[in-house]
Amino acid sequence: MTDCVFCGIASGAIAADVVAETSDWMAFRDLEPQAPVHVLVIPRAHVSSLSALSDGPLGTELLLACAAVADSEGLEDGYRVVTNVGEDGGQAVPHLHFHVLGARRMGWPPG
């Protein structure tokens, strides 16, 4: 998808602070962090949101990537993984992404 910023990052056309990647996904630091650690995990292929994900193995791989990122970032005391779906859900970029947030105590309710 040519106008998707995350597709641009996934292809290397847009620079990002990449912390981990495979041929199927990548993880990079959020430009507007909401916690001391705020990393986004995205599939390289364009999937608009969690509701559009139809590939079970990719979904599993993305969640395992979130856990691996949390481990590599030293979030052993806890972390939060969030995905927003649709405009009403707070999704700002229409490309599936998981926020891995940590290195501070998280509050509840979140929104």
mmCIF file of N, CA, C and O in Angstrom:
data_model
loop_
_atom_site.group_PDB
_atom_site.id
_atom_site.type_symbol
_atom_site.label_atom_id
_atom_site.label_comp_id
_atom_site.label_asym_id
_atom_site.label_seq_id
_atom_site.Cartn_x
_atom_site.Cartn_y
_atom_site.Cartn_z
ATOM 1 N N MET A 1 0.858 -1.182 0.000
ATOM 2 C CA MET A 1 0.000 0.000 0.000
ATOM 3 C C MET A 1 0.897 1.237 0.000
ATOM 4 O O MET A 1 1.677 1.434 0.929
ATOM 5 N N THR A 2 0.797 2.053 -1.000
ATOM 6 C CA THR A 2 1.754 3.129 -1.218
ATOM 7 C C THR A 2 1.622 4.295 -0.243
ATOM 8 O O THR A 2 2.606 4.975 0.018
ATOM 9 N N ASP A 3 0.452 4.572 0.299
ATOM 10 C CA ASP A 3 0.298 5.720 1.183
ATOM 11 C C ASP A 3 0.304 5.344 2.661
ATOM 12 O O ASP A 3 -0.003 6.169 3.513
ATOM 13 N N CYS A 4 0.689 4.156 3.005
ATOM 14 C CA CYS A 4 0.704 3.689 4.393
ATOM 15 C C CYS A 4 2.096 3.913 4.989
ATOM 16 O O CYS A 4 3.083 3.357 4.493
ATOM 17 N N VAL A 5 2.170 4.717 6.042
ATOM 18 C CA VAL A 5 3.455 5.018 6.657
ATOM 19 C C VAL A 5 4.137 3.759 7.189
ATOM 20 O O VAL A 5 5.367 3.614 7.066
ATOM 21 N N PHE A 6 3.385 2.818 7.748
ATOM 22 C CA PHE A 6 4.011 1.606 8.276
ATOM 23 C C PHE A 6 4.498 0.692 7.154
ATOM 24 O O PHE A 6 5.506 0.004 7.321
ATOM 25 N N CYS A 7 3.830 0.699 6.007
ATOM 26 C CA CYS A 7 4.347 -0.046 4.852
ATOM 27 C C CYS A 7 5.667 0.576 4.402
ATOM 28 O O CYS A 7 6.595 -0.142 4.018
ATOM 29 N N GLY A 8 5.753 1.914 4.458
ATOM 30 C CA GLY A 8 6.988 2.597 4.122
ATOM 31 C C GLY A 8 8.120 2.226 5.069
ATOM 32 O O GLY A 8 9.263 2.026 4.646
ATOM 33 N N ILE A 9 7.812 2.126 6.350
ATOM 34 C CA ILE A 9 8.822 1.703 7.331
ATOM 35 C C ILE A 9 9.214 0.257 7.074
ATOM 36 O O ILE A 9 10.397 -0.091 7.065
ATOM 37 N N ALA A 10 8.226 -0.605 6.856
ATOM 38 C CA ALA A 10 8.501 -2.032 6.629
ATOM 39 C C ALA A 10 9.374 -2.259 5.399
ATOM 40 O O ALA A 10 10.205 -3.168 5.385
ATOM 41 N N SER A 11 9.205 -1.434 4.388
ATOM 42 C CA SER A 11 9.990 -1.589 3.154
ATOM 43 C C SER A 11 11.363 -0.933 3.234
ATOM 44 O O SER A 11 12.198 -1.129 2.358
ATOM 45 N N GLY A 12 11.580 -0.110 4.255
ATOM 46 C CA GLY A 12 12.841 0.606 4.386
ATOM 47 C C GLY A 12 12.837 1.969 3.731
ATOM 48 O O GLY A 12 13.826 2.694 3.781
ATOM 49 N N ALA A 13 11.733 2.361 3.111
ATOM 50 C CA ALA A 13 11.643 3.663 2.457
ATOM 51 C C ALA A 13 11.566 4.807 3.471
ATOM 52 O O ALA A 13 11.948 5.933 3.165
ATOM 53 N N ILE A 14 11.072 4.518 4.667
ATOM 54 C CA ILE A 14 10.994 5.493 5.751
ATOM 55 C C ILE A 14 11.853 4.964 6.893
ATOM 56 O O ILE A 14 11.719 3.796 7.293
ATOM 57 N N ALA A 15 12.720 5.813 7.410
ATOM 58 C CA ALA A 15 13.628 5.407 8.489
ATOM 59 C C ALA A 15 12.883 5.208 9.805
ATOM 60 O O ALA A 15 11.892 5.888 10.087
ATOM 61 N N ALA A 16 13.367 4.261 10.590
ATOM 62 C CA ALA A 16 12.819 4.000 11.916
ATOM 63 C C ALA A 16 13.934 3.448 12.788
ATOM 64 O O ALA A 16 14.919 2.903 12.282
ATOM 65 N N ASP A 17 13.754 3.580 14.096
ATOM 66 C CA ASP A 17 14.697 3.022 15.063
ATOM 67 C C ASP A 17 14.279 1.573 15.319
ATOM 68 O O ASP A 17 13.511 1.287 16.236
ATOM 69 N N VAL A 18 14.758 0.668 14.483
ATOM 70 C CA VAL A 18 14.356 -0.740 14.508
ATOM 71 C C VAL A 18 15.066 -1.450 15.666
ATOM 72 O O VAL A 18 16.278 -1.339 15.818
ATOM 73 N N VAL A 19 14.280 -2.195 16.462
ATOM 74 C CA VAL A 19 14.858 -2.946 17.586
ATOM 75 C C VAL A 19 14.912 -4.444 17.315
ATOM 76 O O VAL A 19 15.697 -5.153 17.928
ATOM 77 N N ALA A 20 14.081 -4.930 16.406
ATOM 78 C CA ALA A 20 14.071 -6.352 16.045
ATOM 79 C C ALA A 20 13.292 -6.502 14.748
ATOM 80 O O ALA A 20 12.417 -5.693 14.445
ATOM 81 N N GLU A 21 13.620 -7.565 13.987
ATOM 82 C CA GLU A 21 12.873 -7.802 12.753
ATOM 83 C C GLU A 21 13.136 -9.205 12.232
ATOM 84 O O GLU A 21 14.154 -9.821 12.542
ATOM 85 N N THR A 22 12.162 -9.685 11.469
ATOM 86 C CA THR A 22 12.293 -10.920 10.708
ATOM 87 C C THR A 22 11.766 -10.611 9.312
ATOM 88 O O THR A 22 11.389 -9.473 9.020
ATOM 89 N N SER A 23 11.666 -11.614 8.495
ATOM 90 C CA SER A 23 11.116 -11.395 7.155
ATOM 91 C C SER A 23 9.609 -11.127 7.195
ATOM 92 O O SER A 23 9.051 -10.604 6.229
ATOM 93 N N ASP A 24 8.933 -11.450 8.304
ATOM 94 C CA ASP A 24 7.479 -11.283 8.403
ATOM 95 C C ASP A 24 7.032 -10.088 9.241
ATOM 96 O O ASP A 24 5.899 -9.629 9.105
ATOM 97 N N TRP A 25 7.879 -9.599 10.144
ATOM 98 C CA TRP A 25 7.489 -8.512 11.041
ATOM 99 C C TRP A 25 8.696 -7.656 11.391
ATOM 100 O O TRP A 25 9.827 -8.053 11.186
ATOM 101 N N MET A 26 8.394 -6.486 11.948
ATOM 102 C CA MET A 26 9.467 -5.652 12.487
ATOM 103 C C MET A 26 8.965 -4.898 13.709
ATOM 104 O O MET A 26 7.757 -4.692 13.880
ATOM 105 N N ALA A 27 9.907 -4.518 14.562
ATOM 106 C CA ALA A 27 9.608 -3.768 15.773
ATOM 107 C C ALA A 27 10.497 -2.534 15.794
ATOM 108 O O ALA A 27 11.692 -2.620 15.521
ATOM 109 N N PHE A 28 9.898 -1.391 16.101
ATOM 110 C CA PHE A 28 10.640 -0.139 16.113
ATOM 111 C C PHE A 28 10.077 0.790 17.181
ATOM 112 O O PHE A 28 8.922 0.653 17.597
ATOM 113 N N ARG A 29 10.893 1.734 17.634
ATOM 114 C CA ARG A 29 10.498 2.661 18.686
ATOM 115 C C ARG A 29 9.468 3.667 18.165
ATOM 116 O O ARG A 29 9.589 4.179 17.055
ATOM 117 N N ASP A 30 8.454 3.923 18.999
ATOM 118 C CA ASP A 30 7.416 4.892 18.666
ATOM 119 C C ASP A 30 8.016 6.301 18.694
ATOM 120 O O ASP A 30 8.826 6.622 19.569
ATOM 121 N N LEU A 31 7.630 7.141 17.743
ATOM 122 C CA LEU A 31 8.131 8.517 17.688
ATOM 123 C C LEU A 31 7.545 9.404 18.787
ATOM 124 O O LEU A 31 8.115 10.443 19.111
ATOM 125 N N GLU A 32 6.399 9.011 19.337
ATOM 126 C CA GLU A 32 5.767 9.768 20.418
ATOM 127 C C GLU A 32 5.499 8.810 21.578
ATOM 128 O O GLU A 32 4.345 8.447 21.848
ATOM 129 N N PRO A 33 6.563 8.391 22.279
ATOM 130 C CA PRO A 33 6.411 7.362 23.305
ATOM 131 C C PRO A 33 5.494 7.784 24.458
ATOM 132 O O PRO A 33 5.534 8.927 24.904
ATOM 133 N N GLN A 34 4.671 6.835 24.882
ATOM 134 C CA GLN A 34 3.752 7.041 25.996
ATOM 135 C C GLN A 34 4.243 6.368 27.266
ATOM 136 O O GLN A 34 3.540 6.362 28.281
ATOM 137 N N ALA A 35 5.433 5.803 27.216
ATOM 138 C CA ALA A 35 6.083 5.151 28.346
ATOM 139 C C ALA A 35 7.574 5.162 28.056
ATOM 140 O O ALA A 35 7.975 5.366 26.900
ATOM 141 N N PRO A 36 8.418 4.946 29.073
ATOM 142 C CA PRO A 36 9.862 4.918 28.812
ATOM 143 C C PRO A 36 10.258 3.918 27.732
ATOM 144 O O PRO A 36 11.181 4.180 26.958
ATOM 145 N N VAL A 37 9.581 2.787 27.666
ATOM 146 C CA VAL A 37 9.741 1.857 26.548
ATOM 147 C C VAL A 37 8.418 1.846 25.798
ATOM 148 O O VAL A 37 7.368 1.574 26.380
ATOM 149 N N HIS A 38 8.462 2.179 24.514
ATOM 150 C CA HIS A 38 7.262 2.161 23.669
ATOM 151 C C HIS A 38 7.714 1.720 22.281
ATOM 152 O O HIS A 38 8.276 2.503 21.511
ATOM 153 N N VAL A 39 7.494 0.446 21.998
ATOM 154 C CA VAL A 39 7.914 -0.157 20.742
ATOM 155 C C VAL A 39 6.675 -0.628 19.992
ATOM 156 O O VAL A 39 5.744 -1.182 20.591
ATOM 157 N N LEU A 40 6.648 -0.409 18.693
ATOM 158 C CA LEU A 40 5.561 -0.885 17.838
ATOM 159 C C LEU A 40 6.015 -2.139 17.119
ATOM 160 O O LEU A 40 7.131 -2.202 16.608
ATOM 161 N N VAL A 41 5.143 -3.139 17.077
ATOM 162 C CA VAL A 41 5.392 -4.389 16.352
ATOM 163 C C VAL A 41 4.369 -4.452 15.227
ATOM 164 O O VAL A 41 3.161 -4.386 15.478
ATOM 165 N N ILE A 42 4.869 -4.575 13.980
ATOM 166 C CA ILE A 42 3.974 -4.570 12.818
ATOM 167 C C ILE A 42 4.287 -5.748 11.905
ATOM 168 O O ILE A 42 5.428 -6.213 11.848
ATOM 169 N N PRO A 43 3.269 -6.231 11.184
ATOM 170 C CA PRO A 43 3.572 -7.184 10.112
ATOM 171 C C PRO A 43 4.146 -6.409 8.934
ATOM 172 O O PRO A 43 3.793 -5.247 8.710
ATOM 173 N N ARG A 44 5.056 -7.026 8.182
ATOM 174 C CA ARG A 44 5.593 -6.354 6.993
ATOM 175 C C ARG A 44 4.509 -6.226 5.916
ATOM 176 O O ARG A 44 4.444 -5.223 5.216
ATOM 177 N N ALA A 45 3.668 -7.246 5.800
ATOM 178 C CA ALA A 45 2.562 -7.193 4.837
ATOM 179 C C ALA A 45 1.481 -6.271 5.386
ATOM 180 O O ALA A 45 1.258 -6.207 6.595
ATOM 181 N N HIS A 46 0.812 -5.557 4.498
ATOM 182 C CA HIS A 46 -0.245 -4.648 4.942
ATOM 183 C C HIS A 46 -1.478 -5.435 5.389
ATOM 184 O O HIS A 46 -2.071 -6.179 4.614
ATOM 185 N N VAL A 47 -1.817 -5.266 6.650
ATOM 186 C CA VAL A 47 -3.066 -5.760 7.231
ATOM 187 C C VAL A 47 -3.644 -4.541 7.938
ATOM 188 O O VAL A 47 -2.959 -3.914 8.757
ATOM 189 N N SER A 48 -4.861 -4.167 7.652
ATOM 190 C CA SER A 48 -5.383 -2.889 8.140
ATOM 191 C C SER A 48 -5.582 -2.828 9.652
ATOM 192 O O SER A 48 -5.391 -1.777 10.258
ATOM 193 N N SER A 49 -5.978 -3.942 10.271
ATOM 194 C CA SER A 49 -6.179 -3.948 11.726
ATOM 195 C C SER A 49 -6.339 -5.389 12.193
ATOM 196 O O SER A 49 -6.380 -6.314 11.377
ATOM 197 N N LEU A 50 -6.460 -5.561 13.475
ATOM 198 C CA LEU A 50 -6.653 -6.902 14.030
ATOM 199 C C LEU A 50 -7.904 -7.552 13.462
ATOM 200 O O LEU A 50 -7.916 -8.756 13.190
ATOM 201 N N SER A 51 -8.943 -6.760 13.216
ATOM 202 C CA SER A 51 -10.184 -7.329 12.684
ATOM 203 C C SER A 51 -10.011 -7.843 11.254
ATOM 204 O O SER A 51 -10.816 -8.652 10.793
ATOM 205 N N ALA A 52 -8.976 -7.406 10.555
ATOM 206 C CA ALA A 52 -8.719 -7.868 9.186
ATOM 207 C C ALA A 52 -7.693 -8.998 9.130
ATOM 208 O O ALA A 52 -7.432 -9.533 8.054
ATOM 209 N N LEU A 53 -7.132 -9.366 10.266
ATOM 210 C CA LEU A 53 -6.123 -10.424 10.292
ATOM 211 C C LEU A 53 -6.792 -11.777 10.091
ATOM 212 O O LEU A 53 -7.651 -12.176 10.871
ATOM 213 N N SER A 54 -6.402 -12.487 9.042
ATOM 214 C CA SER A 54 -6.992 -13.803 8.776
ATOM 215 C C SER A 54 -5.951 -14.908 8.823
ATOM 216 O O SER A 54 -6.286 -16.069 8.651
ATOM 217 N N ASP A 55 -4.693 -14.550 9.064
ATOM 218 C CA ASP A 55 -3.598 -15.510 9.097
ATOM 219 C C ASP A 55 -3.247 -15.828 10.552
ATOM 220 O O ASP A 55 -2.567 -15.040 11.217
ATOM 221 N N GLY A 56 -3.739 -16.960 11.044
ATOM 222 C CA GLY A 56 -3.489 -17.352 12.432
ATOM 223 C C GLY A 56 -2.019 -17.459 12.787
ATOM 224 O O GLY A 56 -1.593 -16.941 13.823
ATOM 225 N N PRO A 57 -1.200 -18.098 11.951
ATOM 226 C CA PRO A 57 0.231 -18.168 12.268
ATOM 227 C C PRO A 57 0.900 -16.792 12.356
ATOM 228 O O PRO A 57 1.758 -16.571 13.212
ATOM 229 N N LEU A 58 0.497 -15.847 11.505
ATOM 230 C CA LEU A 58 1.065 -14.501 11.581
ATOM 231 C C LEU A 58 0.659 -13.838 12.893
ATOM 232 O O LEU A 58 1.483 -13.191 13.545
ATOM 233 N N GLY A 59 -0.577 -13.998 13.287
ATOM 234 C CA GLY A 59 -1.033 -13.435 14.559
ATOM 235 C C GLY A 59 -0.231 -13.978 15.729
ATOM 236 O O GLY A 59 0.210 -13.226 16.607
ATOM 237 N N THR A 60 -0.002 -15.280 15.723
ATOM 238 C CA THR A 60 0.805 -15.902 16.774
ATOM 239 C C THR A 60 2.222 -15.342 16.743
ATOM 240 O O THR A 60 2.798 -14.993 17.784
ATOM 241 N N GLU A 61 2.791 -15.231 15.556
ATOM 242 C CA GLU A 61 4.153 -14.721 15.408
ATOM 243 C C GLU A 61 4.268 -13.282 15.924
ATOM 244 O O GLU A 61 5.244 -12.915 16.579
ATOM 245 N N LEU A 62 3.252 -12.455 15.654
ATOM 246 C CA LEU A 62 3.276 -11.075 16.122
ATOM 247 C C LEU A 62 3.213 -11.000 17.646
ATOM 248 O O LEU A 62 3.929 -10.201 18.267
ATOM 249 N N LEU A 63 2.383 -11.837 18.261
ATOM 250 C CA LEU A 63 2.295 -11.827 19.729
ATOM 251 C C LEU A 63 3.586 -12.337 20.366
ATOM 252 O O LEU A 63 4.053 -11.788 21.371
ATOM 253 N N LEU A 64 4.181 -13.360 19.765
ATOM 254 C CA LEU A 64 5.466 -13.838 20.269
ATOM 255 C C LEU A 64 6.553 -12.785 20.075
ATOM 256 O O LEU A 64 7.455 -12.645 20.916
ATOM 257 N N ALA A 65 6.461 -12.009 19.002
ATOM 258 C CA ALA A 65 7.403 -10.912 18.783
ATOM 259 C C ALA A 65 7.262 -9.864 19.881
ATOM 260 O O ALA A 65 8.265 -9.339 20.376
ATOM 261 N N CYS A 66 6.026 -9.572 20.287
ATOM 262 C CA CYS A 66 5.805 -8.616 21.374
ATOM 263 C C CYS A 66 6.491 -9.098 22.653
ATOM 264 O O CYS A 66 7.161 -8.311 23.342
ATOM 265 N N ALA A 67 6.342 -10.374 22.964
ATOM 266 C CA ALA A 67 6.978 -10.934 24.156
ATOM 267 C C ALA A 67 8.499 -10.890 24.038
ATOM 268 O O ALA A 67 9.200 -10.570 25.011
ATOM 269 N N ALA A 68 9.028 -11.172 22.869
ATOM 270 C CA ALA A 68 10.477 -11.140 22.654
ATOM 271 C C ALA A 68 11.015 -9.717 22.789
ATOM 272 O O ALA A 68 12.082 -9.499 23.376
ATOM 273 N N VAL A 69 10.289 -8.742 22.273
ATOM 274 C CA VAL A 69 10.692 -7.344 22.398
ATOM 275 C C VAL A 69 10.694 -6.946 23.871
ATOM 276 O O VAL A 69 11.647 -6.323 24.353
ATOM 277 N N ALA A 70 9.652 -7.307 24.598
ATOM 278 C CA ALA A 70 9.593 -6.982 26.031
ATOM 279 C C ALA A 70 10.786 -7.582 26.764
ATOM 280 O O ALA A 70 11.411 -6.923 27.600
ATOM 281 N N ASP A 71 11.133 -8.806 26.435
ATOM 282 C CA ASP A 71 12.279 -9.463 27.055
ATOM 283 C C ASP A 71 13.577 -8.725 26.712
ATOM 284 O O ASP A 71 14.384 -8.432 27.595
ATOM 285 N N SER A 72 13.751 -8.403 25.449
ATOM 286 C CA SER A 72 14.992 -7.733 25.028
ATOM 287 C C SER A 72 15.103 -6.316 25.588
ATOM 288 O O SER A 72 16.202 -5.802 25.743
ATOM 289 N N GLU A 73 13.967 -5.701 25.903
ATOM 290 C CA GLU A 73 13.962 -4.358 26.476
ATOM 291 C C GLU A 73 14.053 -4.382 28.001
ATOM 292 O O GLU A 73 14.011 -3.333 28.641
ATOM 293 N N GLY A 74 14.140 -5.581 28.598
ATOM 294 C CA GLY A 74 14.300 -5.700 30.040
ATOM 295 C C GLY A 74 13.049 -5.401 30.841
ATOM 296 O O GLY A 74 13.131 -4.911 31.970
ATOM 297 N N LEU A 75 11.905 -5.745 30.305
ATOM 298 C CA LEU A 75 10.639 -5.441 30.976
ATOM 299 C C LEU A 75 10.164 -6.591 31.866
ATOM 300 O O LEU A 75 8.983 -6.942 31.879
ATOM 301 N N GLU A 76 11.080 -7.164 32.638
ATOM 302 C CA GLU A 76 10.742 -8.322 33.469
ATOM 303 C C GLU A 76 9.752 -7.989 34.584
ATOM 304 O O GLU A 76 9.090 -8.880 35.113
ATOM 305 N N ASP A 77 9.603 -6.708 34.955
ATOM 306 C CA ASP A 77 8.650 -6.337 36.006
ATOM 307 C C ASP A 77 7.230 -6.179 35.476
ATOM 308 O O ASP A 77 6.299 -5.963 36.249
ATOM 309 N N GLY A 78 7.057 -6.264 34.158
ATOM 310 C CA GLY A 78 5.734 -6.165 33.565
ATOM 311 C C GLY A 78 5.697 -5.196 32.407
ATOM 312 O O GLY A 78 6.565 -4.331 32.263
ATOM 313 N N TYR A 79 4.708 -5.361 31.582
ATOM 314 C CA TYR A 79 4.531 -4.512 30.409
ATOM 315 C C TYR A 79 3.103 -4.658 29.922
ATOM 316 O O TYR A 79 2.358 -5.527 30.365
ATOM 317 N N ARG A 80 2.730 -3.806 28.995
ATOM 318 C CA ARG A 80 1.401 -3.850 28.401
ATOM 319 C C ARG A 80 1.544 -3.977 26.893
ATOM 320 O O ARG A 80 2.410 -3.352 26.291
ATOM 321 N N VAL A 81 0.665 -4.790 26.277
ATOM 322 C CA VAL A 81 0.578 -4.910 24.822
ATOM 323 C C VAL A 81 -0.821 -4.442 24.432
ATOM 324 O O VAL A 81 -1.810 -4.945 24.952
ATOM 325 N N VAL A 82 -0.874 -3.486 23.504
ATOM 326 C CA VAL A 82 -2.142 -2.879 23.110
ATOM 327 C C VAL A 82 -2.230 -2.834 21.589
ATOM 328 O O VAL A 82 -1.237 -2.536 20.923
ATOM 329 N N THR A 83 -3.408 -3.113 21.060
ATOM 330 C CA THR A 83 -3.691 -2.807 19.664
ATOM 331 C C THR A 83 -5.044 -2.111 19.619
ATOM 332 O O THR A 83 -5.965 -2.466 20.355
ATOM 333 N N ASN A 84 -5.131 -1.095 18.799
ATOM 334 C CA ASN A 84 -6.376 -0.353 18.633
ATOM 335 C C ASN A 84 -6.980 -0.748 17.291
ATOM 336 O O ASN A 84 -6.253 -0.953 16.319
ATOM 337 N N VAL A 85 -8.304 -0.835 17.261
ATOM 338 C CA VAL A 85 -8.998 -1.245 16.034
ATOM 339 C C VAL A 85 -10.011 -0.173 15.655
ATOM 340 O O VAL A 85 -10.931 0.114 16.424
ATOM 341 N N GLY A 86 -9.821 0.416 14.490
ATOM 342 C CA GLY A 86 -10.760 1.404 13.973
ATOM 343 C C GLY A 86 -10.624 2.764 14.646
ATOM 344 O O GLY A 86 -9.972 2.924 15.674
ATOM 345 N N GLU A 87 -11.249 3.730 14.019
ATOM 346 C CA GLU A 87 -11.189 5.106 14.500
ATOM 347 C C GLU A 87 -11.728 5.237 15.921
ATOM 348 O O GLU A 87 -11.114 5.891 16.765
ATOM 349 N N ASP A 88 -12.882 4.629 16.200
ATOM 350 C CA ASP A 88 -13.452 4.713 17.549
ATOM 351 C C ASP A 88 -12.585 4.009 18.586
ATOM 352 O O ASP A 88 -12.618 4.354 19.766
ATOM 353 N N GLY A 89 -11.784 3.038 18.149
ATOM 354 C CA GLY A 89 -10.879 2.342 19.050
ATOM 355 C C GLY A 89 -9.556 3.060 19.236
ATOM 356 O O GLY A 89 -8.699 2.604 19.992
ATOM 357 N N GLY A 90 -9.367 4.174 18.539
ATOM 358 C CA GLY A 90 -8.157 4.959 18.685
ATOM 359 C C GLY A 90 -7.047 4.604 17.710
ATOM 360 O O GLY A 90 -5.911 5.036 17.889
ATOM 361 N N GLN A 91 -7.360 3.842 16.663
ATOM 362 C CA GLN A 91 -6.336 3.459 15.690
ATOM 363 C C GLN A 91 -6.007 4.656 14.807
ATOM 364 O O GLN A 91 -6.849 5.133 14.056
ATOM 365 N N ALA A 92 -4.769 5.137 14.889
ATOM 366 C CA ALA A 92 -4.353 6.318 14.133
ATOM 367 C C ALA A 92 -3.746 5.960 12.783
ATOM 368 O O ALA A 92 -3.830 6.744 11.841
ATOM 369 N N VAL A 93 -3.114 4.788 12.686
ATOM 370 C CA VAL A 93 -2.504 4.342 11.425
ATOM 371 C C VAL A 93 -3.221 3.063 10.998
ATOM 372 O O VAL A 93 -3.238 2.090 11.757
ATOM 373 N N PRO A 94 -3.829 3.038 9.821
ATOM 374 C CA PRO A 94 -4.593 1.862 9.391
ATOM 375 C C PRO A 94 -3.701 0.722 8.892
ATOM 376 O O PRO A 94 -3.792 0.279 7.748
ATOM 377 N N HIS A 95 -2.818 0.266 9.763
ATOM 378 C CA HIS A 95 -1.938 -0.881 9.522
ATOM 379 C C HIS A 95 -1.811 -1.544 10.887
ATOM 380 O O HIS A 95 -1.494 -0.875 11.877
ATOM 381 N N LEU A 96 -2.090 -2.826 10.955
ATOM 382 C CA LEU A 96 -2.045 -3.548 12.226
ATOM 383 C C LEU A 96 -0.731 -3.268 12.943
ATOM 384 O O LEU A 96 0.340 -3.382 12.347
ATOM 385 N N HIS A 97 -0.827 -2.884 14.211
ATOM 386 C CA HIS A 97 0.369 -2.686 15.025
ATOM 387 C C HIS A 97 0.032 -2.905 16.486
ATOM 388 O O HIS A 97 -1.065 -2.628 16.946
ATOM 389 N N PHE A 98 1.003 -3.457 17.167
ATOM 390 C CA PHE A 98 0.897 -3.691 18.601
ATOM 391 C C PHE A 98 1.862 -2.746 19.305
ATOM 392 O O PHE A 98 3.023 -2.634 18.909
ATOM 393 N N HIS A 99 1.378 -2.083 20.344
ATOM 394 C CA HIS A 99 2.214 -1.233 21.174
ATOM 395 C C HIS A 99 2.735 -2.087 22.329
ATOM 396 O O HIS A 99 1.930 -2.711 23.040
ATOM 397 N N VAL A 100 4.034 -2.130 22.526
ATOM 398 C CA VAL A 100 4.637 -2.768 23.694
ATOM 399 C C VAL A 100 5.114 -1.619 24.578
ATOM 400 O O VAL A 100 6.000 -0.851 24.199
ATOM 401 N N LEU A 101 4.460 -1.468 25.739
ATOM 402 C CA LEU A 101 4.722 -0.349 26.641
ATOM 403 C C LEU A 101 5.229 -0.865 27.971
ATOM 404 O O LEU A 101 4.689 -1.832 28.517
ATOM 405 N N GLY A 102 6.247 -0.205 28.520
ATOM 406 C CA GLY A 102 6.744 -0.641 29.811
ATOM 407 C C GLY A 102 7.775 0.299 30.404
ATOM 408 O O GLY A 102 7.979 1.408 29.920
ATOM 409 N N ALA A 103 8.400 -0.181 31.474
ATOM 410 C CA ALA A 103 9.410 0.548 32.256
ATOM 411 C C ALA A 103 8.784 1.632 33.130
ATOM 412 O O ALA A 103 9.439 2.568 33.546
ATOM 413 N N ARG A 104 7.500 1.487 33.382
ATOM 414 C CA ARG A 104 6.783 2.290 34.374
ATOM 415 C C ARG A 104 5.523 1.534 34.754
ATOM 416 O O ARG A 104 5.081 0.630 34.043
ATOM 417 N N ARG A 105 4.942 1.885 35.879
ATOM 418 C CA ARG A 105 3.697 1.250 36.318
ATOM 419 C C ARG A 105 2.555 1.722 35.421
ATOM 420 O O ARG A 105 2.398 2.906 35.174
ATOM 421 N N MET A 106 1.760 0.783 34.938
ATOM 422 C CA MET A 106 0.624 1.107 34.074
ATOM 423 C C MET A 106 -0.636 1.318 34.930
ATOM 424 O O MET A 106 -0.851 0.603 35.901
ATOM 425 N N GLY A 107 -1.437 2.272 34.541
ATOM 426 C CA GLY A 107 -2.695 2.526 35.253
ATOM 427 C C GLY A 107 -3.857 1.785 34.609
ATOM 428 O O GLY A 107 -3.752 1.265 33.500
ATOM 429 N N TRP A 108 -4.967 1.714 35.325
ATOM 430 C CA TRP A 108 -6.187 1.104 34.815
ATOM 431 C C TRP A 108 -7.374 1.845 35.361
ATOM 432 O O TRP A 108 -7.357 2.216 36.530
ATOM 433 N N PRO A 109 -8.380 2.148 34.624
ATOM 434 C CA PRO A 109 -8.580 1.787 33.218
ATOM 435 C C PRO A 109 -7.740 2.657 32.294
ATOM 436 O O PRO A 109 -7.444 3.804 32.618
ATOM 437 N N PRO A 110 -7.385 2.112 31.109
ATOM 438 C CA PRO A 110 -6.501 2.826 30.226
ATOM 439 C C PRO A 110 -7.148 3.928 29.397
ATOM 440 O O PRO A 110 -6.463 4.773 28.865
ATOM 441 N N GLY A 111 -8.448 3.921 29.188
ATOM 442 C CA GLY A 111 -8.990 4.930 28.287
ATOM 443 C C GLY A 111 -10.384 5.247 28.598
ATOM 444 O O GLY A 111 -11.073 6.042 28.256
#
